[in-house]
PDB file of C-alpha atoms in Angstrom:
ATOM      1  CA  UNK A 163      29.565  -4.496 -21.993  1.00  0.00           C
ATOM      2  CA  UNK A 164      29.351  -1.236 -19.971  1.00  0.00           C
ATOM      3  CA  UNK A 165      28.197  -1.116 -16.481  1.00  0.00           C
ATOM      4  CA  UNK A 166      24.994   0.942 -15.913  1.00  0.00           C
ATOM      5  CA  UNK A 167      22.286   1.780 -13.197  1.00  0.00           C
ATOM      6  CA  UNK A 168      18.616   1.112 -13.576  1.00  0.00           C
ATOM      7  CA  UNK A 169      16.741   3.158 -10.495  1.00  0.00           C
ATOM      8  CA  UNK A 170      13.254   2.345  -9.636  1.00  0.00           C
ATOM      9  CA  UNK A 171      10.307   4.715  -9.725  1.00  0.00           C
ATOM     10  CA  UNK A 172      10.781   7.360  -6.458  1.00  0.00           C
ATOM     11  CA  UNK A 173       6.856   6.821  -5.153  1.00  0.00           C
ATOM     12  CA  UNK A 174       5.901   3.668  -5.837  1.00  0.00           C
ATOM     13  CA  UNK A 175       2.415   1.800  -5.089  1.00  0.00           C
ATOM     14  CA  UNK A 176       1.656  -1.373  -3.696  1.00  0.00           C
ATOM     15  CA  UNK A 177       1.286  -3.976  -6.240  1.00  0.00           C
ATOM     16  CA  UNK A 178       3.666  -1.950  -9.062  1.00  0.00           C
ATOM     17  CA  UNK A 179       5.935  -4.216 -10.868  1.00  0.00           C
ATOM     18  CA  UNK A 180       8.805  -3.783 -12.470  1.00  0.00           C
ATOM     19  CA  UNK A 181      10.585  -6.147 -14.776  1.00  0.00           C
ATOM     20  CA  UNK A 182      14.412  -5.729 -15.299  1.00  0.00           C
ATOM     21  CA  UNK A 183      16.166  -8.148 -17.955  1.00  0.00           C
ATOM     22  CA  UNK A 184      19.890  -7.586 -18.394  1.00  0.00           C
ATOM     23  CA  UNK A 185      20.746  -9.715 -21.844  1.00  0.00           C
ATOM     24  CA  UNK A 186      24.387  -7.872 -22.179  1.00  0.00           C
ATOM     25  CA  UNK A 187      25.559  -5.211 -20.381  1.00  0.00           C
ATOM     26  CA  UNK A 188      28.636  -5.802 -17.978  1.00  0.00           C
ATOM     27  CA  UNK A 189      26.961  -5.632 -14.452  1.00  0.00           C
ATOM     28  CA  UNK A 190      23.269  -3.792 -14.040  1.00  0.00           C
ATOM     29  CA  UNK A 191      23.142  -1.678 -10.704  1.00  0.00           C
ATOM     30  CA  UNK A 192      19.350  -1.791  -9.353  1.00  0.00           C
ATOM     31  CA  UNK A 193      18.976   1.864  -7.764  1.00  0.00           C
ATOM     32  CA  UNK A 194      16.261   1.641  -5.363  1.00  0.00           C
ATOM     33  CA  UNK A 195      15.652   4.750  -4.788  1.00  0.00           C
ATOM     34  CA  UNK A 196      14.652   5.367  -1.204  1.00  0.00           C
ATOM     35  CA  UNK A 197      12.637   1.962  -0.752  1.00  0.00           C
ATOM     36  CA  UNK A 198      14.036  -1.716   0.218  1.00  0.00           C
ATOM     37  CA  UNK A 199      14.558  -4.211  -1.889  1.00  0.00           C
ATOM     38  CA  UNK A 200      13.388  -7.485   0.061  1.00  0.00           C
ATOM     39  CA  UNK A 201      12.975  -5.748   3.038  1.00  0.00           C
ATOM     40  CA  UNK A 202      17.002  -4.405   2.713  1.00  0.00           C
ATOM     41  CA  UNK A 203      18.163  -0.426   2.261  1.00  0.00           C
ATOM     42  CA  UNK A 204      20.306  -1.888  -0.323  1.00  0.00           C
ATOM     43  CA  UNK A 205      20.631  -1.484  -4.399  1.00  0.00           C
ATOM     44  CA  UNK A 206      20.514  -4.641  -6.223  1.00  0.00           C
ATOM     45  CA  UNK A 207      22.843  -5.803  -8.719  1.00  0.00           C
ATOM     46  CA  UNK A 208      21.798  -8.065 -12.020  1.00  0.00           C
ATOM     47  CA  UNK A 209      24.778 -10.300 -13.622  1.00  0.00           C
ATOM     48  CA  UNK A 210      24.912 -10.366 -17.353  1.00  0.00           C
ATOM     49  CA  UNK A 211      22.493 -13.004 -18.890  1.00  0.00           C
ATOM     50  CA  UNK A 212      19.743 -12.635 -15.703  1.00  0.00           C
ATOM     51  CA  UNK A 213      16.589 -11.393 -15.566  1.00  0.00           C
ATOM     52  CA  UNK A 214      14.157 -10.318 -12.227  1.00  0.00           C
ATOM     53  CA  UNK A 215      10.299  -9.256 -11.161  1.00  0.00           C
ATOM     54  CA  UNK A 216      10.008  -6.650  -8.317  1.00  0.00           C
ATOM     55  CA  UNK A 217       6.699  -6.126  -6.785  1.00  0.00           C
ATOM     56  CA  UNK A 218       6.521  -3.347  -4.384  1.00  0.00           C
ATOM     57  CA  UNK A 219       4.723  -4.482  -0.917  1.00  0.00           C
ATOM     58  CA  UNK A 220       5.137  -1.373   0.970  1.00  0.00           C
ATOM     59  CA  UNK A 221       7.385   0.555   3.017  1.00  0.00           C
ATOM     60  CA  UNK A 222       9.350  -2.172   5.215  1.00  0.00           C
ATOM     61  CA  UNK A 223       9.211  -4.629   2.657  1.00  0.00           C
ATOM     62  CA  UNK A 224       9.685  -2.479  -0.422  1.00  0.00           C
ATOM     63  CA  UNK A 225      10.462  -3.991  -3.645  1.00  0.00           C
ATOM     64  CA  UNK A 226      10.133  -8.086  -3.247  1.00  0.00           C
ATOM     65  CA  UNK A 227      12.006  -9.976  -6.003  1.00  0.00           C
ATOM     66  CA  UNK A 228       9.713 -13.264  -7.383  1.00  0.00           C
TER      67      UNK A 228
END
């Protein structure tokens, strides 16, 4: 029920995955940690209940959520 931040590895490769499943806290915070998420110098954020692949494509892209 408490808010927390997940932050993705610092030097990722290209096909890395990462799976992040969030089955109760309050609000996950997806750090990512110098690299895009789909293509975006953003963090992510996961609702309670919600679950999400990220693939790293490379630098412009960076993470890509399928």
């Amino acid at each position: 029920s408490t808010p927390f931040t997940i932050t993705l590895p610092s030097s990722p490769s290209a096909n890395d995955t990462v799976v992040i499943s969030n089955a109760g806290a309050a609000l996950v915070t997806i750090g990512r940690n110098s690299s895009n998420i789909n293509s975006a110098a953003e963090d992510g954020t996961l609702p309670q209940g919600n679950s999400v692949q990220l693939v790293y494509v490379d630098s412009t892209i960076g993470w890509f959520e399928i």
